[in-house]
PDB file of C-alpha atoms and ligand atoms in Angstrom:
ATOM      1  CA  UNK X 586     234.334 179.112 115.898  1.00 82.00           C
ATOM      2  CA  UNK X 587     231.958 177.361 118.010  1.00 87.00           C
ATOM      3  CA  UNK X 588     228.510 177.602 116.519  1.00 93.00           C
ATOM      4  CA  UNK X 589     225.493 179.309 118.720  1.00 94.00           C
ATOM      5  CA  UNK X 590     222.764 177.355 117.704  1.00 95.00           C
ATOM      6  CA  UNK X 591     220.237 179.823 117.976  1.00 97.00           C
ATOM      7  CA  UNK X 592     216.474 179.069 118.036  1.00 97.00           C
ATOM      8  CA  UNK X 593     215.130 181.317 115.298  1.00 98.00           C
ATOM      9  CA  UNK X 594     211.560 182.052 114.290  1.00 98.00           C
ATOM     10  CA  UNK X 595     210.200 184.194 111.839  1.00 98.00           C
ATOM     11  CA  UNK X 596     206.874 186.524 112.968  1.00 97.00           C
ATOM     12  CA  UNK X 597     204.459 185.197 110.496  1.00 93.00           C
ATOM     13  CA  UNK X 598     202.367 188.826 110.872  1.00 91.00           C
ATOM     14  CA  UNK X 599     205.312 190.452 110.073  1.00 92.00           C
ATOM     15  CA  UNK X 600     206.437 191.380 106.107  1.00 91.00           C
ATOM     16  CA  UNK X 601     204.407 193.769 103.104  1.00 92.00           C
ATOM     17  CA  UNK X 602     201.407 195.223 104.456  1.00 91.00           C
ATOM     18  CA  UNK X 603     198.206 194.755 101.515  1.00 92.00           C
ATOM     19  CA  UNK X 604     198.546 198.350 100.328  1.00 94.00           C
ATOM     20  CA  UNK X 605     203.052 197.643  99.001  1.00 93.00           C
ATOM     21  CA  UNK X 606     201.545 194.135  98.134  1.00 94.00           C
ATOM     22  CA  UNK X 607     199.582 195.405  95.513  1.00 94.00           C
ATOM     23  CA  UNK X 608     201.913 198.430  94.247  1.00 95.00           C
ATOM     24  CA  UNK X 609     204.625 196.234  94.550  1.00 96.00           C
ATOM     25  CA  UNK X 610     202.648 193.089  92.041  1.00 96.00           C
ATOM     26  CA  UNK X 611     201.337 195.746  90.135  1.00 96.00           C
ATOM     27  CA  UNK X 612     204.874 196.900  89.142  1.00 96.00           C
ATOM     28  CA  UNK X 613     206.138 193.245  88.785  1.00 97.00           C
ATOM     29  CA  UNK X 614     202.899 192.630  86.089  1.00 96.00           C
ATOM     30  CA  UNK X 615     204.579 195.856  84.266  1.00 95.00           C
ATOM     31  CA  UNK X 616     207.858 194.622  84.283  1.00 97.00           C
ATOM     32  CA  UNK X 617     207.213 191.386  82.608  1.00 96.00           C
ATOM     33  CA  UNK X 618     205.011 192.790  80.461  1.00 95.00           C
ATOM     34  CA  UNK X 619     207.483 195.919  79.050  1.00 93.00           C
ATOM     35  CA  UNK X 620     210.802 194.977  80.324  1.00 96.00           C
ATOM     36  CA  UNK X 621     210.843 198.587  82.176  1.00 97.00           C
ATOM     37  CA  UNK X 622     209.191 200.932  84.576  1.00 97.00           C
ATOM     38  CA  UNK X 623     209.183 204.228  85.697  1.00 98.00           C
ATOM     39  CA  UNK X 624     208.365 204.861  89.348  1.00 97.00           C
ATOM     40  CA  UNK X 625     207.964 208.329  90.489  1.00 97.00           C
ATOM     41  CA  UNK X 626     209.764 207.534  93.981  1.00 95.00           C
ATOM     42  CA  UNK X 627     211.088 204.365  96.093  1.00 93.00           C
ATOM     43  CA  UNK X 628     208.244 201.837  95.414  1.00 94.00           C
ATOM     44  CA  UNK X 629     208.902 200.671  99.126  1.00 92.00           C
ATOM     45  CA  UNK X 630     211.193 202.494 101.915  1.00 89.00           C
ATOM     46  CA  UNK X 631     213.708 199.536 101.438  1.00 93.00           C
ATOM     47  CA  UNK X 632     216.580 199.375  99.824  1.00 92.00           C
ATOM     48  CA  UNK X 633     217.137 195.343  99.129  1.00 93.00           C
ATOM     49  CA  UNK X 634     213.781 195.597  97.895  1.00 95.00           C
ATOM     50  CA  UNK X 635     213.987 198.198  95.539  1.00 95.00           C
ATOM     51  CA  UNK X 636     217.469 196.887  94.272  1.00 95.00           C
ATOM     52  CA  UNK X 637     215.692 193.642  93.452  1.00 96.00           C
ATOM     53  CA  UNK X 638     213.229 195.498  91.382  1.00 97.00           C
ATOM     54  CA  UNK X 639     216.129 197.714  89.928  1.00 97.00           C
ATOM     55  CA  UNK X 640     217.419 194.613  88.547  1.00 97.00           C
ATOM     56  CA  UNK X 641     214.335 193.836  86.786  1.00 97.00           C
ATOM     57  CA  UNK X 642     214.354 196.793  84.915  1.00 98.00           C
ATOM     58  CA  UNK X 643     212.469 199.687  87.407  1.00 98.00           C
ATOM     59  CA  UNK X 644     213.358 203.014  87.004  1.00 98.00           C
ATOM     60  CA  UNK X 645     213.272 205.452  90.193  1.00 97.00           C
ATOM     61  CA  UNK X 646     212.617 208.989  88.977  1.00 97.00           C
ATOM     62  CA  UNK X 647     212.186 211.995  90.990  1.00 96.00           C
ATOM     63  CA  UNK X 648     209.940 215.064  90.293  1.00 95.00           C
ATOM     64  CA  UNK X 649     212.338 216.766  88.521  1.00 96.00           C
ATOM     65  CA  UNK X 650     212.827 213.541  86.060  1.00 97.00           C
ATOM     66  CA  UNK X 651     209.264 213.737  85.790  1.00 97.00           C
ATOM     67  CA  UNK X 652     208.784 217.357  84.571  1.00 97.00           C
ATOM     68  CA  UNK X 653     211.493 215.883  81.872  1.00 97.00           C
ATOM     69  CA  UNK X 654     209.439 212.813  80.708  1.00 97.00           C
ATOM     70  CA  UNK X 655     206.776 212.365  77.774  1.00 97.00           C
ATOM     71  CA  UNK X 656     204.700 210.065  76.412  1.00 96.00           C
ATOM     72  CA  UNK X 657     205.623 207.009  78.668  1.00 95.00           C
ATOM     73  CA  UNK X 658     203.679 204.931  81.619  1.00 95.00           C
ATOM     74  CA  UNK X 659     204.657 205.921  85.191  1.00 97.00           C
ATOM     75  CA  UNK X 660     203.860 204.019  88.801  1.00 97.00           C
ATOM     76  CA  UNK X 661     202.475 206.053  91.643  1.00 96.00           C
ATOM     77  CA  UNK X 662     203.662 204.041  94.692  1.00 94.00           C
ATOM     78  CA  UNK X 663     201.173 203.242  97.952  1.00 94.00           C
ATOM     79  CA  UNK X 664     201.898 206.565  99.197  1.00 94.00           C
ATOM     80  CA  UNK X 665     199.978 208.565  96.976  1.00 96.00           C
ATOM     81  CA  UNK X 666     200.737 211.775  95.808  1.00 97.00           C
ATOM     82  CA  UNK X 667     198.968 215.863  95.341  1.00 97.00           C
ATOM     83  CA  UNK X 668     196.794 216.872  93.030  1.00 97.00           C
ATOM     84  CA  UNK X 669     199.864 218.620  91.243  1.00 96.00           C
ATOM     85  CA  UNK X 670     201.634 215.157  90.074  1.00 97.00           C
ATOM     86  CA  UNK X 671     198.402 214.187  88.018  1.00 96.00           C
ATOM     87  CA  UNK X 672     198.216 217.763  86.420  1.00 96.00           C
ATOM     88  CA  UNK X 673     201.571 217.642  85.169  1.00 96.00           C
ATOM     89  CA  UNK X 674     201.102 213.947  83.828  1.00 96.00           C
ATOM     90  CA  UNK X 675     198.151 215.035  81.978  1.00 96.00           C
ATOM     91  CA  UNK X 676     200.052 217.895  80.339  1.00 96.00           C
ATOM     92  CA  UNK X 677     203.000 215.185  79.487  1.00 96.00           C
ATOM     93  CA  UNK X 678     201.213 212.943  77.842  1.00 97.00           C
ATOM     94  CA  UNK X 679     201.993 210.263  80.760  1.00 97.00           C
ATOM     95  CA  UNK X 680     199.754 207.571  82.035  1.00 96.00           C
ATOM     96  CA  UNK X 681     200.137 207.477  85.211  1.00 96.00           C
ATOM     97  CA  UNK X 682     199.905 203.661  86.826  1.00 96.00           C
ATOM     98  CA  UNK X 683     197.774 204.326  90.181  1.00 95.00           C
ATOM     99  CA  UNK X 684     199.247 202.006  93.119  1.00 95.00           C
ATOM    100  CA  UNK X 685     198.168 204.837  95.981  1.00 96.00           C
ATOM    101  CA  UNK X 686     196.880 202.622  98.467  1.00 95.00           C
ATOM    102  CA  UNK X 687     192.772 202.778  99.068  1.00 95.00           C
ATOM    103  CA  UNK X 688     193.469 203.751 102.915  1.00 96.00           C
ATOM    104  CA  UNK X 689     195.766 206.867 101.826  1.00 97.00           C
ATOM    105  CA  UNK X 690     193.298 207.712  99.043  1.00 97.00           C
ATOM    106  CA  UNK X 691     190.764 207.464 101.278  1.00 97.00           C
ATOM    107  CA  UNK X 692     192.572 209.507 103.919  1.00 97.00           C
ATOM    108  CA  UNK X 693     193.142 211.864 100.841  1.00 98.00           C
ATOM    109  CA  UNK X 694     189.670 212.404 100.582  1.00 97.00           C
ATOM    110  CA  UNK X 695     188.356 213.185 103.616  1.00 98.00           C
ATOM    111  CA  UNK X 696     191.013 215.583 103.841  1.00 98.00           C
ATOM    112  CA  UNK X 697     189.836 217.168 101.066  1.00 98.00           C
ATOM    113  CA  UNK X 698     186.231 217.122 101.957  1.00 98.00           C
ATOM    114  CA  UNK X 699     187.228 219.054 105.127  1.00 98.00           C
ATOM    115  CA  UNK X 700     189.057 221.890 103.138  1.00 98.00           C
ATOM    116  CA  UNK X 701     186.236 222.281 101.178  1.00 97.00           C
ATOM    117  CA  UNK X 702     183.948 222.637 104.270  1.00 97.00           C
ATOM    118  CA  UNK X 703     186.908 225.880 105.460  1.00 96.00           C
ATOM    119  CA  UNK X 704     188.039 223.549 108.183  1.00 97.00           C
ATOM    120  CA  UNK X 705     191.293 224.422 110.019  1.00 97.00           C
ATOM    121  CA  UNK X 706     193.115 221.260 109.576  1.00 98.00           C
ATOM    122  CA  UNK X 707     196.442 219.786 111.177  1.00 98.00           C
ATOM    123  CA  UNK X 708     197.973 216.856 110.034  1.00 98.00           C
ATOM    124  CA  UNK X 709     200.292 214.932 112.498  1.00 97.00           C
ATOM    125  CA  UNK X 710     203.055 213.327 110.147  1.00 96.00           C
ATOM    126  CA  UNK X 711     206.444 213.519 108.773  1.00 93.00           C
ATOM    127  CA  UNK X 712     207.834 216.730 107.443  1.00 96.00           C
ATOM    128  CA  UNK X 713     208.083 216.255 103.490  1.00 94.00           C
ATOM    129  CA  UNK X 714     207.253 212.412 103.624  1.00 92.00           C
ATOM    130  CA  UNK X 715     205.843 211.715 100.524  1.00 93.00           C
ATOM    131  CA  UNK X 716     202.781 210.665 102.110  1.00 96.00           C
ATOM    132  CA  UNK X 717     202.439 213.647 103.751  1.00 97.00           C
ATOM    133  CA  UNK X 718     203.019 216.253 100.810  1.00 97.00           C
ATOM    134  CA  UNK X 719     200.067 214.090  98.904  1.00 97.00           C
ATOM    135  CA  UNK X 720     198.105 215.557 102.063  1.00 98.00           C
ATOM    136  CA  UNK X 721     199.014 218.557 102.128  1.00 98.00           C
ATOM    137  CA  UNK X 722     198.505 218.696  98.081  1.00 97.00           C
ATOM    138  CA  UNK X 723     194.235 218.371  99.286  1.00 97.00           C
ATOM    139  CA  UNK X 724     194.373 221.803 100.807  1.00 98.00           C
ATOM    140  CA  UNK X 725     196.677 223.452  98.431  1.00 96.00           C
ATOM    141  CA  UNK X 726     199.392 223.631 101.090  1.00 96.00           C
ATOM    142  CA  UNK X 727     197.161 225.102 103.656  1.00 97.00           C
ATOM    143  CA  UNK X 728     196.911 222.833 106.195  1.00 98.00           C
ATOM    144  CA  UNK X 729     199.139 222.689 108.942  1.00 97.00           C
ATOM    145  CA  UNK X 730     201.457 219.415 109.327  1.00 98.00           C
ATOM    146  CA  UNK X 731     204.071 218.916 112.856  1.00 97.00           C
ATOM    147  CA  UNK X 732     205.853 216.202 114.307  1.00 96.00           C
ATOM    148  CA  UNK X 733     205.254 216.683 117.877  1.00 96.00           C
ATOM    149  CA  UNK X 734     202.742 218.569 120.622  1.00 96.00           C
ATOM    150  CA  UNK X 735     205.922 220.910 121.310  1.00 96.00           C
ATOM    151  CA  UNK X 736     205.805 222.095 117.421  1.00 97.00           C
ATOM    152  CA  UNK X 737     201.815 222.069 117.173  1.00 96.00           C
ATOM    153  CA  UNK X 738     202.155 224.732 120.133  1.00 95.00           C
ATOM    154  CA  UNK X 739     204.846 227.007 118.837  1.00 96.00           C
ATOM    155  CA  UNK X 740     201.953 227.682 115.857  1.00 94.00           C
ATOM    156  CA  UNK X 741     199.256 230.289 116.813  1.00 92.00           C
ATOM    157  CA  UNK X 742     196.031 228.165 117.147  1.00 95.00           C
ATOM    158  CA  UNK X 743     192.544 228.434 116.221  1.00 96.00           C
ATOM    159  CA  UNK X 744     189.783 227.602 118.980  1.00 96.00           C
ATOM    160  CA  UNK X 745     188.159 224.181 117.031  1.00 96.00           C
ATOM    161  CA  UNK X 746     191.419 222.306 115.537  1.00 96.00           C
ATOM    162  CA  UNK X 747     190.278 219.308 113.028  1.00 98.00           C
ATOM    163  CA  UNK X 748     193.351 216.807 113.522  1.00 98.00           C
ATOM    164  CA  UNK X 749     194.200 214.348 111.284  1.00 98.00           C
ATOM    165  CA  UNK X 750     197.351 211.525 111.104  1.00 97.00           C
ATOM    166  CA  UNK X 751     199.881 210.041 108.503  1.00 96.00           C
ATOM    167  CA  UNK X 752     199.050 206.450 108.124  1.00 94.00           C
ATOM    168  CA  UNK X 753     202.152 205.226 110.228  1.00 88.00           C
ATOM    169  CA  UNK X 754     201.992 207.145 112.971  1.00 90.00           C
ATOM    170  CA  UNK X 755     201.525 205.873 116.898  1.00 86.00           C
ATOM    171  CA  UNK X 756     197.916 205.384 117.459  1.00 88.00           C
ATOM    172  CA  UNK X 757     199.425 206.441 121.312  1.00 88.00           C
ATOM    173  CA  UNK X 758     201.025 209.458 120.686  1.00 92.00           C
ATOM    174  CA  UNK X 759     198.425 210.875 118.224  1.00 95.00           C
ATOM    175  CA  UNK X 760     195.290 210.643 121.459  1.00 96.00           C
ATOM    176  CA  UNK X 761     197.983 211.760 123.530  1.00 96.00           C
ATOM    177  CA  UNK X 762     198.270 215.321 121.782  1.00 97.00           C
ATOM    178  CA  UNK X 763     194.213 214.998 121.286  1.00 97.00           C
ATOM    179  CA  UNK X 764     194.121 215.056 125.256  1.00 97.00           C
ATOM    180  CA  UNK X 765     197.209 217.523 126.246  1.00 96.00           C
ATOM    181  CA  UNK X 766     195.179 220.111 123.602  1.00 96.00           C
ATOM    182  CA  UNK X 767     191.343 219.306 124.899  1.00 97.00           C
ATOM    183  CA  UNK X 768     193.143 219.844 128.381  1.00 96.00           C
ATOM    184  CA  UNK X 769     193.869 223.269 127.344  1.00 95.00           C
ATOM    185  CA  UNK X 770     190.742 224.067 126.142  1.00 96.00           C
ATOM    186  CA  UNK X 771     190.379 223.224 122.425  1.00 97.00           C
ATOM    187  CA  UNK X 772     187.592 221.794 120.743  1.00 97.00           C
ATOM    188  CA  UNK X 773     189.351 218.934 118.659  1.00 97.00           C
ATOM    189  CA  UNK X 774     187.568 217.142 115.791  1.00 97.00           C
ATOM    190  CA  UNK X 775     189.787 214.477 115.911  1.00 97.00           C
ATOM    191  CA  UNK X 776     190.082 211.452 112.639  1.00 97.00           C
ATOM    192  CA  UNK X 777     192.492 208.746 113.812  1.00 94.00           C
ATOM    193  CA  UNK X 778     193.521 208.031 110.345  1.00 93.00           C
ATOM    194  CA  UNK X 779     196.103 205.784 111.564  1.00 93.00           C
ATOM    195  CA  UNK X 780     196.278 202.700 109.550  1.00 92.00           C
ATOM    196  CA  UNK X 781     195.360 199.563 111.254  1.00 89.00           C
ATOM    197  CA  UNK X 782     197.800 197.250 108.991  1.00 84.00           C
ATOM    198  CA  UNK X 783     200.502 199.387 111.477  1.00 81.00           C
ATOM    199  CA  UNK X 784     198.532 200.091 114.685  1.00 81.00           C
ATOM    200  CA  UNK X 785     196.946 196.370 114.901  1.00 84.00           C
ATOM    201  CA  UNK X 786     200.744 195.130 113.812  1.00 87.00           C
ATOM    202  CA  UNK X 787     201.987 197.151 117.685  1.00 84.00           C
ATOM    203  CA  UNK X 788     199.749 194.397 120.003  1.00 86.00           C
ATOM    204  CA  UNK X 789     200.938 191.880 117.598  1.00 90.00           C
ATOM    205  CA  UNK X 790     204.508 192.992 118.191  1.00 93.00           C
ATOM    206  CA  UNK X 791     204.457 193.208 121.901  1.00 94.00           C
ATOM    207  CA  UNK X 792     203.224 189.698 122.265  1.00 95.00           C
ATOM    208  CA  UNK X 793     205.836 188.211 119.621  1.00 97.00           C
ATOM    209  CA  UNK X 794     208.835 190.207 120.507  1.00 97.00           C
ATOM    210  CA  UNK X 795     208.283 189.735 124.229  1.00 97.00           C
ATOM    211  CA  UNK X 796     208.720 185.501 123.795  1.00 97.00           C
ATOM    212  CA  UNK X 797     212.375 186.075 122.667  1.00 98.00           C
ATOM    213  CA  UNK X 798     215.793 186.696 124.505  1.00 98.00           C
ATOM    214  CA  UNK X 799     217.078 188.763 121.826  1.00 98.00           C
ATOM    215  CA  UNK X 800     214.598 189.993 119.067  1.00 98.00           C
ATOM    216  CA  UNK X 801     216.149 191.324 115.424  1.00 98.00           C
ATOM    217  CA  UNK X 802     214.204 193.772 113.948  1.00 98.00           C
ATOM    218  CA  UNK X 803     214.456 194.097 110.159  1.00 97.00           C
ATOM    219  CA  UNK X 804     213.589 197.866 108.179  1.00 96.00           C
ATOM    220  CA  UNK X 805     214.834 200.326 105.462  1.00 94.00           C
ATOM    221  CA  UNK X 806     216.319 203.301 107.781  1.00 92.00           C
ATOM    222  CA  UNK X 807     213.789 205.543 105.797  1.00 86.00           C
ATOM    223  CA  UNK X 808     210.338 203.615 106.362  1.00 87.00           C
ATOM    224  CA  UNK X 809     208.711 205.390 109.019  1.00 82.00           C
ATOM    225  CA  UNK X 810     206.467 202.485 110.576  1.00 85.00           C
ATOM    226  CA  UNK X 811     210.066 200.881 111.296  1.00 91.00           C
ATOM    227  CA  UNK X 812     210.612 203.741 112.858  1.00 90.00           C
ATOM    228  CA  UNK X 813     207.718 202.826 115.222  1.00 86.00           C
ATOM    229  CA  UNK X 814     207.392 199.104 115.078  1.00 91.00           C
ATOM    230  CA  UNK X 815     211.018 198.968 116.206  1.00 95.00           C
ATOM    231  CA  UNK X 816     210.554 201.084 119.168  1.00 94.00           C
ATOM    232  CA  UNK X 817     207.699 198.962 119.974  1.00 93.00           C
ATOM    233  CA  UNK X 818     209.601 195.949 119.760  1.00 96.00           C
ATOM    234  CA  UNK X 819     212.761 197.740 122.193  1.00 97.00           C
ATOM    235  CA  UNK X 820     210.282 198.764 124.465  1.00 96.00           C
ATOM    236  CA  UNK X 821     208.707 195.138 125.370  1.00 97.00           C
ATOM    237  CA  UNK X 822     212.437 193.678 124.703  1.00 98.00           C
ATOM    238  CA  UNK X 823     215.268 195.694 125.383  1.00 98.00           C
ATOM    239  CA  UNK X 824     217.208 193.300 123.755  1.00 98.00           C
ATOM    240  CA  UNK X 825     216.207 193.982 120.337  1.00 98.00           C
ATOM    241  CA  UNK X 826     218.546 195.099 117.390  1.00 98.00           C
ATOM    242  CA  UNK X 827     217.927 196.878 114.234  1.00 98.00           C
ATOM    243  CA  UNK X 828     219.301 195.809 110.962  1.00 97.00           C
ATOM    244  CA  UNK X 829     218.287 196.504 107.545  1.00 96.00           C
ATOM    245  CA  UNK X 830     220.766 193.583 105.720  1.00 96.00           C
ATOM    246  CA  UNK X 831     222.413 190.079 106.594  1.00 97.00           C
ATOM    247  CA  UNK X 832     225.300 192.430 106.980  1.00 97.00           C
ATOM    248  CA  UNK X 833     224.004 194.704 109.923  1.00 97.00           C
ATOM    249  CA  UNK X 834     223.929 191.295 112.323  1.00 97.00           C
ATOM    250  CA  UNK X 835     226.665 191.312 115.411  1.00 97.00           C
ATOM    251  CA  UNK X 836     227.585 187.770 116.687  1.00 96.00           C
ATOM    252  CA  UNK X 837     228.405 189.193 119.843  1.00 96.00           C
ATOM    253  CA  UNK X 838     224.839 189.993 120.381  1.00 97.00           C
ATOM    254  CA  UNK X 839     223.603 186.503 121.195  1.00 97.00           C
ATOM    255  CA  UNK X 840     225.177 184.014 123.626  1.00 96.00           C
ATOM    256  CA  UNK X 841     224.871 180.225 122.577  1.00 96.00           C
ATOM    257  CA  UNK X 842     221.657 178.502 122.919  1.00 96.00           C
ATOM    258  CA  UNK X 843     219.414 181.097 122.856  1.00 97.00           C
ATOM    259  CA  UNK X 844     215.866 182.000 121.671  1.00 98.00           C
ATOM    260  CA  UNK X 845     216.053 185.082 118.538  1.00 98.00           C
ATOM    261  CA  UNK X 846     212.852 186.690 116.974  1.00 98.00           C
ATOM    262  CA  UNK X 847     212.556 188.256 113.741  1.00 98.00           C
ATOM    263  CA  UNK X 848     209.967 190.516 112.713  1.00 97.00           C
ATOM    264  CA  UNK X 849     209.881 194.371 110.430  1.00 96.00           C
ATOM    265  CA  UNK X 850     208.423 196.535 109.058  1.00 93.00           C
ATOM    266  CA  UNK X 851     205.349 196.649 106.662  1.00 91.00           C
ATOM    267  CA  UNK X 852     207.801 197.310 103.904  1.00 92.00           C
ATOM    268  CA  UNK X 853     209.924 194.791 105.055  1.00 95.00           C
ATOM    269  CA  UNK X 854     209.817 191.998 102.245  1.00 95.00           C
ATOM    270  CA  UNK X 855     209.626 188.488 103.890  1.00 96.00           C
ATOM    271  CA  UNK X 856     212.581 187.062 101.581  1.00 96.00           C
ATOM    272  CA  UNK X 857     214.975 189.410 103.233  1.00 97.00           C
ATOM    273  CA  UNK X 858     213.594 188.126 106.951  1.00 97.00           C
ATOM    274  CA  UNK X 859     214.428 184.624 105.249  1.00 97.00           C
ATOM    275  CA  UNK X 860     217.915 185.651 104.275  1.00 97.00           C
ATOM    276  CA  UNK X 861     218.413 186.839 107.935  1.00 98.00           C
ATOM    277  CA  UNK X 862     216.950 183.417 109.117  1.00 98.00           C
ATOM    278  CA  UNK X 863     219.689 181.125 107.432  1.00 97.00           C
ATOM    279  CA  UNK X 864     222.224 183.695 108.670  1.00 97.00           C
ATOM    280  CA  UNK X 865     221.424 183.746 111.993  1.00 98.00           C
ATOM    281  CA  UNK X 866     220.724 179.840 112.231  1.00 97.00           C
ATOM    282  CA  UNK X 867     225.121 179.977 110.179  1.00 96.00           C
ATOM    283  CA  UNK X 868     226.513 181.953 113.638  1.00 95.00           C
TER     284      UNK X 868
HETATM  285  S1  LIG Z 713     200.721 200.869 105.913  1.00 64.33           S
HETATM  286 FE1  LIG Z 713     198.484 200.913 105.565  1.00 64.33          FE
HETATM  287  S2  LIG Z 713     198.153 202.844 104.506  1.00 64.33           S
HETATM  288 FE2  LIG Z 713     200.330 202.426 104.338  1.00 64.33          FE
HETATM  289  S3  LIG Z 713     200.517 201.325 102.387  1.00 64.33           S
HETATM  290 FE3  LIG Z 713     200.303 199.796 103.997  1.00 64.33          FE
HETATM  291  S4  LIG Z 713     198.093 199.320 104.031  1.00 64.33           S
HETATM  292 FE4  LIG Z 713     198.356 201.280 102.952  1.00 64.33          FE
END
């Protein structure tokens, strides 16, 4: 086979955002420390990643693992998680390892703070994303959480609406609904809680993935800011593909010669963009 000789660059902004970083170092410390780990979910939504860690002795449980364990040290990833997680630690004797990232905590808290104050409050996120249900855990399952303007609507509303956002949302679609529902007449107390390690990372995007005839966007198929990132990218560059291994890539996607971007996710770990380098640089 003739080779393409592509020209292949890496987005340096791309790869772990601060807040998997430091969940994801903290777990490593742990692991060469005790040779094992529990982690009450995915550490990061992406697979290579967590099978790398898997090999070093992690140990994904779920809640219902959880309810089963005693006496033993357990990771809370960067998503965070309810009120009803550290209750149940306490009563098993676990010690609970705290990666939540400070801007969900933080996002944690003022939701919190606005349930105290009786607010009516509406969270625009994923249904049961773990992120989300650590929300939703502030108001003791109270607050309101929907996906799109369409579902907000088919929910009877209250005149003053306090709105906040998942992390990873689309800083664009979230002051979209804020107008549509001020346009019909609701006050909106509005808290873009939309982390800036994702909405800063969209301008960065368009600008990278528009210098490239064929962009190759790398993500776990659960991690919603690829979700996001990657329709950013396919928006300024139609030609852009999504892969989550070495073994997603298509030769038939480039044509000799030409130019290939590689950027992902914020859970997307930069060895695995390296791994795609080399193979796309082998076609
Ligand atoms: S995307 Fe933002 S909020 Fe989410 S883990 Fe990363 S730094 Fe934290």
């Amino acid at each position: 086979m003739v080779p393409l000789s592509l020209s292949v660059r890496i987005d340096p902004n791309s790869g772990f955002c601060f807040g998997v970083i430091y969940a994801i170092q903290m777990a490593e410390d742990l692991l060469d420390e005790q040779g094992y780990l529990y982690c009450l979910g995915d550490i990061v939504h992406n697979d290579e990643e967590v099978q790398r860690l898997q090999r070093r002795g992690l140990r994904i449980i779920n809640y219902e693992q959880l309810a089963e364990l005693r006496d033993e040290a357990v990771l809370i990833r960067a998503h965070g998680e309810p009120p009803s997680t550290y209750k149940l630690a306490l009563e098993n004797n676990l010690t609970l390892i705290d990666a939540s990232c400070p801007v969900v905590l933080k996002l944690q808290n003022r939701i919190k703070t606005s349930f105290d104050k009786r607010e009516q409050i509406f969270i625009y996120g994923k249904h049961g994303h773990a992120e989300v249900l650590g929300l939703l855990g502030q108001t003791s399952g109270q607050a309101v959480v929907f996906e799109s303007l369409d579902e907000l609507l088919t929910h009877e509303l209250p005149a003053d609406l306090t709105l906040y956002s998942q992390t990873t949302k689309s800083t664009d679609s979230f002051y979209r609904i804020k107008g549509e529902l001020e346009g019909r007449g609701y006050r909106i107390n509005a808290n873009d809680t939309i982390c800036r390690q994702v909405s800063n990372r969209d301008k960065d995007l368009r600008r990278f993935a528009a210098q490239f005839d064929q962009v190759v966007f790398v993500s776990g198929t659960k991690s919603s800011n690829g979700k996001v990132l990657y329709q950013v990218c396919k928006d300024t560059n139609p030609a852009t593909h999504f892969i989550s291994n070495i073994g997603d890539i298509d030769r038939a996607w480039f044509e000799p010669g030409q130019s290939v971007g590689i950027c992902g996710a914020t859970s997307t770990p930069m060895w695995l963009m390296e791994q795609v380098r080399e193979a796309l640089v082998a076609l």
